[in-house]
Amino acid sequence: MKYWTFRLFQEKISFQFSRRWLVVLLSWILVLGGVFLVSLSAGSTWIPIHEVFQQLTGQIDKHAFVVETLRLPRALLAILVGAALGVAGLILQSLVRNSLASPDIIGISSGASLGAVTFLVFGTGVVSLQFLPFAAIGGGLMAALLIYLISWNKGVTPIRLVLIGIGISAVMKAGVTFMLVMSETAITTKSYIWLTGSIYGASWGDVTSMVVWLLIPLPILVILGRSLNITELGDEVSISMGVRLQVERFIFLMCSVILAGTAAAYAGGIEFVGLMAPHIARRLAGRSFQGLSIVTALIGAFLVLLADLIARTLFLPLDIPAGVFTAAIGAPFFLYLLFQNRNR
Amino acid sequence: MEKGECITFPFFSYERRGDVMLYSVFSKTAGLVGLLGLVIVLFFGSLAFGQTTIPFSTTWEAITRYDPADTNHLIIGTSRLTRAVIALVIGMNLAIAGVFVQALTRNPLAAPDLLGINSGAIFFIVLAITWLEVSSLTQYMWFAFLGAGIAGAVVFFLGSIGRDGLTPIKVILSGVALSALFTSFTQGLLVVDEQSIQTVLFWIAGSVAGRDMEMLVSVLPFLLGALIVSLFMGRAIGIFSSGDDVAKGLGQRTGIIKVLMGVLIIILAGGSVAVVGSVGFIGLIVPHMAKGLVGNDYRWMIPYSALLGAALLLAADIVARFIIFPQEVPIGVMTAFIGGPFFIYLARKGVAAK
């Protein structure tokens, strides 16, 4: 059998998986697991992998601090952030049917940055840092709404969305710089490190609260995922198939914003993951949205985890923001995509 | 990108009579003189306004009979004059660079900063400061030229591959990607070298304040040279803008024109970054304003753009001193706040006109 199809709740929810997808899924789980173990063992003190394993399963307890307090939450947060960014990018790309779209290019991420930096400048010492995600998501939401409203002209066309997103992004970035120049030196440095994208100093609290945020868009994606498959066929086709196009487009945009905004809140501006992960996933695992989103999440997690691993071990004792490495791989990748699409 | 989604910009041909404000040679000349007057007024304004507002009469005295004992004269002589001169020169440069970029890429949405030229130049300057420990101003300039050249060449190459040639969307997207790459490298360098963040940040934000005259003087010969050459390029660019085939048919060697324009863009935009840091959007807005005034005739458009650019940057710089008084908004932030919405307006118009 080449495909398995699941239809649940009177076909309200349906999935289709292929055998190839299953193979891809399992191999990415293995790869991610491997990088996960390495990132627990590598760092300023190297711990042999078998001891990491024993520590995790509770057979020994001598690395409790390094593994369980320092590295485990950081690795888990990297995985969550990467998965969120990847899926955010996938939604956006399916939505605008443009393989070059991603939250960071069309300005959602810079909106989130503006929200977060505004929070850091005015809120530090006044409000608990716990509320940073609200500010970041709020900023991303504001940017997304602006982009959406401005590009609205009897509906939204993808290309207008991207161009206007670039304009909005420029304004948001100017806003961030404005905030940075206004603030004091200590906050400037802190904000700057945050902006570049770093998961330095992740704690268990971050991990659990991020999981809570990610639980919001999940059910929506499961239920509405199938209409995203139809949307890819074009506006006319999907309307005639009974998709409430503009409504669902809006809902999906919101999901993408929540995912990207949450990721930005916990890890700052990690760029290009939302662009790369869906592309790699599409190459490997076909086009069905639900299957694709799981693979995309895995690949996004892999990218961020690897970038963070490289960033904190390559220049020991320095801890370089992971965002530098994702951009170093991602920007050439983007240019390569542009090269590939040169005749379209 | 999906098939059939390329955009055309019929809106941007300022050809019809109703689109242009000034027709006759007389009115165009009068407009030019009027603009010159505006620039002079703004220049004076830039000397007079600020944390301490100085009366115009005193400002005039400071220029004609400079007296170092007078505090007001001292303020003008030591800080404001430099600042006004820099805004004047850089405004012209950025605007003309914008005209060239738009003509070269045949793209009304293009501007030096949108093509990644600014971030390329900044990355190379920051690299020179943090790693190579370069500290001489002349050397910054060469690094800025190098960065601007590399970024511009890559974007131009990536934008022009493929069957359709240079399409606006391809040029813009590759510019955005390259900017992101250079920006994140710059951030990486700065995070490693934390001390330099505060000093370099104001530069990244773009500022005409707190620069030494020395900085401008070392770059000035190049900038002025490029400026003068540009003023004589009008006819050639006019022919070039009617399309490669037509230009060749008229006997123009388009290859040479392209290279010349490229070199001028690198000098004008890269040199500007070396002096004031990243000031965006002047090169996007001004050519459109000039086109609205005098139409597609590049012989008029280039001088008009130069004066409009100077006026815009001087005005933005004056306003930047008062928004969060007594602090100042970096000029790059100001221009982005004006230019971002303008870009959106152009994008909306252009796509709607499809």
XYZ file of C-alpha atoms in Angstrom, chain B:
354
model
C 7.196 32.628 -7.570
C 4.113 31.655 -9.394
C 3.813 31.958 -13.123
C 2.251 35.086 -14.521
C 2.805 37.009 -11.329
C 5.388 39.388 -12.675
C 4.450 42.984 -12.135
C 4.545 45.823 -14.568
C 4.546 49.428 -13.517
C 2.634 51.479 -16.068
C 1.930 53.904 -13.253
C 5.546 54.941 -13.191
C 5.858 56.274 -16.681
C 5.476 59.976 -16.121
C 4.826 60.523 -19.794
C 1.363 61.972 -20.096
C 0.988 65.701 -19.837
C -1.083 65.644 -16.672
C 1.530 63.661 -14.724
C 4.257 66.275 -14.814
C 4.093 69.618 -13.090
C 6.670 71.641 -15.020
C 6.863 71.624 -18.840
C 8.593 74.614 -20.346
C 12.302 75.219 -20.035
C 11.501 78.462 -18.261
C 9.357 76.852 -15.582
C 11.899 74.081 -15.108
C 14.694 76.590 -14.619
C 12.554 78.634 -12.272
C 11.771 75.475 -10.301
C 15.465 74.687 -10.038
C 16.212 78.156 -8.708
C 13.328 77.858 -6.272
C 14.673 74.530 -4.996
C 18.112 76.041 -4.607
C 16.528 78.752 -2.490
C 14.759 76.111 -0.378
C 18.039 74.250 0.176
C 19.739 77.461 1.280
C 16.919 78.266 3.710
C 17.040 74.746 5.158
C 20.798 74.978 5.432
C 20.386 78.103 7.536
C 17.655 76.422 9.514
C 19.993 73.560 10.202
C 22.549 76.024 11.582
C 20.004 77.910 13.666
C 17.757 75.253 15.232
C 18.698 72.707 17.833
C 19.082 72.340 21.579
C 19.826 76.043 21.747
C 17.986 77.956 19.076
C 20.125 80.711 17.621
C 18.557 83.805 15.983
C 19.013 84.103 12.231
C 20.919 87.357 12.568
C 23.477 85.724 14.835
C 23.680 82.779 12.450
C 24.414 85.109 9.589
C 27.068 86.863 11.673
C 28.663 83.535 12.532
C 29.207 82.918 8.847
C 30.286 86.393 7.837
C 32.215 87.568 10.905
C 33.132 84.465 12.923
C 33.935 85.294 16.528
C 35.237 82.343 18.617
C 34.455 84.185 21.859
C 30.715 84.043 21.203
C 29.107 80.807 22.430
C 26.536 80.774 19.649
C 29.198 81.241 17.037
C 31.163 78.447 18.643
C 28.203 76.054 18.496
C 27.707 76.792 14.828
C 31.391 76.620 13.973
C 32.212 73.437 15.853
C 29.177 71.219 15.426
C 26.298 72.549 13.363
C 28.184 73.684 10.289
C 29.784 70.268 9.842
C 26.455 68.654 10.318
C 24.662 70.855 7.814
C 27.378 70.419 5.208
C 27.289 66.655 5.653
C 23.505 66.545 5.332
C 23.711 68.706 2.213
C 26.354 66.647 0.446
C 25.079 63.234 1.496
C 21.507 64.133 0.603
C 22.620 64.927 -2.938
C 24.704 61.772 -3.177
C 22.018 59.422 -1.959
C 19.400 60.924 -4.228
C 21.568 60.655 -7.338
C 22.610 57.141 -6.382
C 18.897 56.366 -6.199
C 18.300 57.773 -9.688
C 21.111 55.623 -11.064
C 19.989 52.476 -9.283
C 16.433 52.891 -10.549
C 17.632 53.594 -14.077
C 20.164 50.775 -14.102
C 17.803 48.116 -12.758
C 14.828 49.702 -14.563
C 13.045 49.235 -11.284
C 11.024 51.986 -9.623
C 11.180 50.218 -6.258
C 14.958 50.026 -6.145
C 17.240 52.106 -3.980
C 20.808 51.592 -2.772
C 19.704 50.467 0.677
C 17.068 48.079 -0.645
C 19.752 46.442 -2.773
C 21.842 45.629 0.271
C 24.515 48.178 -0.581
C 24.230 49.892 2.794
C 24.394 46.738 4.850
C 27.283 45.433 2.727
C 29.288 48.595 3.289
C 28.504 48.581 7.004
C 29.510 44.960 7.407
C 32.876 45.644 5.832
C 33.422 48.740 7.961
C 32.525 46.865 11.160
C 34.791 44.022 10.057
C 37.586 46.522 9.519
C 37.052 48.040 12.965
C 36.674 44.886 15.025
C 38.962 42.383 13.351
C 41.489 44.218 11.241
C 41.761 47.065 13.760
C 41.661 49.661 11.054
C 41.163 53.127 12.441
C 41.963 55.550 9.673
C 39.033 57.261 8.041
C 40.347 56.893 4.518
C 40.582 53.167 5.008
C 36.979 52.969 6.236
C 36.031 54.558 2.975
C 37.797 51.919 0.910
C 36.168 49.181 2.947
C 32.802 50.844 2.394
C 33.420 50.920 -1.358
C 34.421 47.260 -1.284
C 31.322 46.219 0.658
C 29.002 48.329 -1.481
C 30.581 46.943 -4.639
C 30.293 43.315 -3.585
C 26.707 43.650 -2.393
C 25.620 45.617 -5.456
C 27.268 43.212 -7.881
C 25.749 40.130 -6.249
C 22.246 41.602 -6.178
C 22.511 42.854 -9.745
C 23.714 39.452 -10.923
C 21.029 37.527 -9.042
C 18.342 39.935 -10.132
C 19.230 39.730 -13.792
C 19.525 35.971 -14.261
C 16.642 34.184 -15.865
C 14.481 34.724 -18.890
C 12.664 37.877 -17.823
C 15.877 39.684 -16.988
C 15.773 42.203 -14.178
C 12.321 42.014 -12.648
C 11.562 44.329 -9.730
C 10.539 41.514 -7.429
C 13.700 39.484 -8.041
C 15.951 42.458 -7.461
C 14.124 43.414 -4.273
C 14.070 39.894 -2.852
C 17.745 39.246 -3.486
C 18.521 42.626 -1.960
C 16.515 41.764 1.134
C 18.226 38.386 1.506
C 21.703 39.814 1.078
C 20.918 42.597 3.552
C 19.780 40.011 6.077
C 22.995 38.063 5.574
C 25.258 41.064 6.040
C 23.208 42.393 8.944
C 23.416 39.138 10.823
C 27.178 38.895 10.193
C 27.517 42.436 11.516
C 25.490 41.481 14.568
C 27.674 38.426 15.077
C 30.829 40.545 15.017
C 29.316 43.018 17.455
C 28.122 40.395 19.901
C 31.642 38.979 20.064
C 33.065 42.446 20.561
C 30.608 43.904 23.034
C 32.479 47.123 23.763
C 32.048 48.463 20.282
C 28.252 48.098 20.181
C 27.467 51.555 21.522
C 29.995 53.284 19.267
C 28.997 51.413 16.150
C 25.262 51.372 16.846
C 24.702 55.027 16.151
C 26.426 54.464 12.882
C 24.302 51.494 11.955
C 21.294 53.623 12.760
C 22.679 56.339 10.502
C 23.530 59.780 11.796
C 24.799 63.088 10.543
C 25.585 64.299 14.057
C 28.898 64.079 15.836
C 30.950 63.555 12.696
C 34.256 65.296 12.174
C 34.726 67.492 9.169
C 37.816 65.323 8.652
C 35.593 62.349 7.896
C 33.808 64.211 5.149
C 36.960 65.790 3.786
C 38.643 62.442 3.197
C 35.661 61.191 1.173
C 34.698 64.506 -0.370
C 36.958 64.422 -3.454
C 35.394 61.130 -4.518
C 31.867 62.265 -3.769
C 32.205 65.583 -5.552
C 33.902 63.948 -8.517
C 31.081 61.434 -8.822
C 28.527 64.193 -8.366
C 29.967 66.264 -11.191
C 30.240 63.302 -13.542
C 26.614 62.444 -12.714
C 25.371 65.864 -13.746
C 26.709 65.229 -17.246
C 25.219 61.743 -17.479
C 21.647 62.903 -18.066
C 21.569 62.521 -21.832
C 23.236 59.114 -21.810
C 20.902 57.753 -19.149
C 17.916 59.118 -20.982
C 18.901 57.106 -24.034
C 19.772 54.075 -21.914
C 16.377 54.141 -20.209
C 14.577 53.635 -23.509
C 15.789 50.029 -23.430
C 18.958 48.165 -24.340
C 17.995 47.564 -27.964
C 16.932 51.114 -28.692
C 20.020 52.501 -26.976
C 22.287 50.241 -29.006
C 20.422 51.198 -32.152
C 21.078 54.837 -31.367
C 24.782 54.063 -31.200
C 25.191 53.926 -27.433
C 27.662 51.498 -25.973
C 25.363 50.302 -23.205
C 28.019 48.160 -21.546
C 30.162 51.188 -20.776
C 27.166 53.149 -19.502
C 26.199 50.277 -17.209
C 29.702 49.981 -15.763
C 29.972 53.734 -15.333
C 26.631 53.860 -13.539
C 27.689 50.950 -11.338
C 30.926 52.679 -10.359
C 29.093 55.928 -9.632
C 26.525 54.106 -7.480
C 29.270 52.443 -5.484
C 31.129 55.713 -4.919
C 28.023 57.750 -4.135
C 26.266 55.201 -1.913
C 29.353 53.536 -0.400
C 30.985 56.888 0.323
C 27.787 58.109 1.955
C 27.683 55.067 4.231
C 31.285 55.703 5.248
C 30.321 59.201 6.383
C 26.823 58.897 7.861
C 26.145 55.186 8.201
C 22.971 53.605 6.953
C 20.536 56.282 5.816
C 17.905 54.643 3.686
C 15.018 55.581 1.449
C 16.296 58.980 0.260
C 17.358 57.191 -2.911
C 13.895 55.662 -3.220
C 11.731 58.724 -2.609
C 13.611 61.530 -4.305
C 13.759 60.209 -7.888
C 9.976 59.800 -7.798
C 9.514 63.343 -6.541
C 11.827 64.643 -9.264
C 9.997 62.632 -11.903
C 6.709 64.041 -10.703
C 8.109 67.548 -11.149
C 9.975 67.366 -14.432
C 9.099 64.024 -16.011
C 11.422 61.464 -17.492
C 14.027 63.862 -18.884
C 17.149 62.807 -17.007
C 18.989 66.011 -17.916
C 16.611 67.825 -15.593
C 15.900 64.974 -13.254
C 19.442 64.584 -11.999
C 19.946 68.188 -10.813
C 16.421 68.234 -9.433
C 17.071 65.007 -7.523
C 20.308 66.379 -6.124
C 18.597 69.468 -4.707
C 15.520 67.583 -3.510
C 17.739 65.028 -1.773
C 19.700 67.744 -0.010
C 16.489 69.499 1.030
C 14.899 66.284 2.295
C 17.899 65.226 4.357
C 18.384 68.729 5.815
C 14.696 68.914 6.726
C 14.666 65.402 8.210
C 17.749 66.268 10.240
C 16.138 69.436 11.633
C 12.951 67.575 12.588
C 15.011 64.755 14.155
C 16.354 67.209 16.728
C 12.909 68.005 18.121
C 10.926 64.743 18.163
C 12.300 63.405 21.455
C 13.867 66.667 22.631
C 16.518 66.982 24.097
C 17.615 63.626 22.653
C 17.938 63.170 18.916
C 16.462 60.580 16.609
C 19.083 59.044 14.305
C 18.547 60.370 10.817
C 18.386 56.844 9.355
C 15.396 56.108 11.559
C 13.724 59.308 10.425
C 14.173 58.533 6.741
C 12.922 54.980 7.257
C 9.790 56.292 8.969
C 9.119 58.495 5.954
C 10.374 56.098 3.291
C 8.812 52.832 4.481
C 5.242 54.071 3.950
C 6.312 55.569 0.616
C 7.667 52.194 -0.485
C 4.379 50.593 0.548
C 2.487 53.220 -1.422
C 4.578 52.527 -4.522
C 4.221 48.779 -4.152
C 0.457 49.066 -3.777
C 0.112 51.391 -6.736
C 2.404 49.321 -8.902
C 0.677 46.036 -8.211
C -2.791 47.502 -8.402
C -2.032 48.916 -11.840
C -1.332 45.442 -13.170
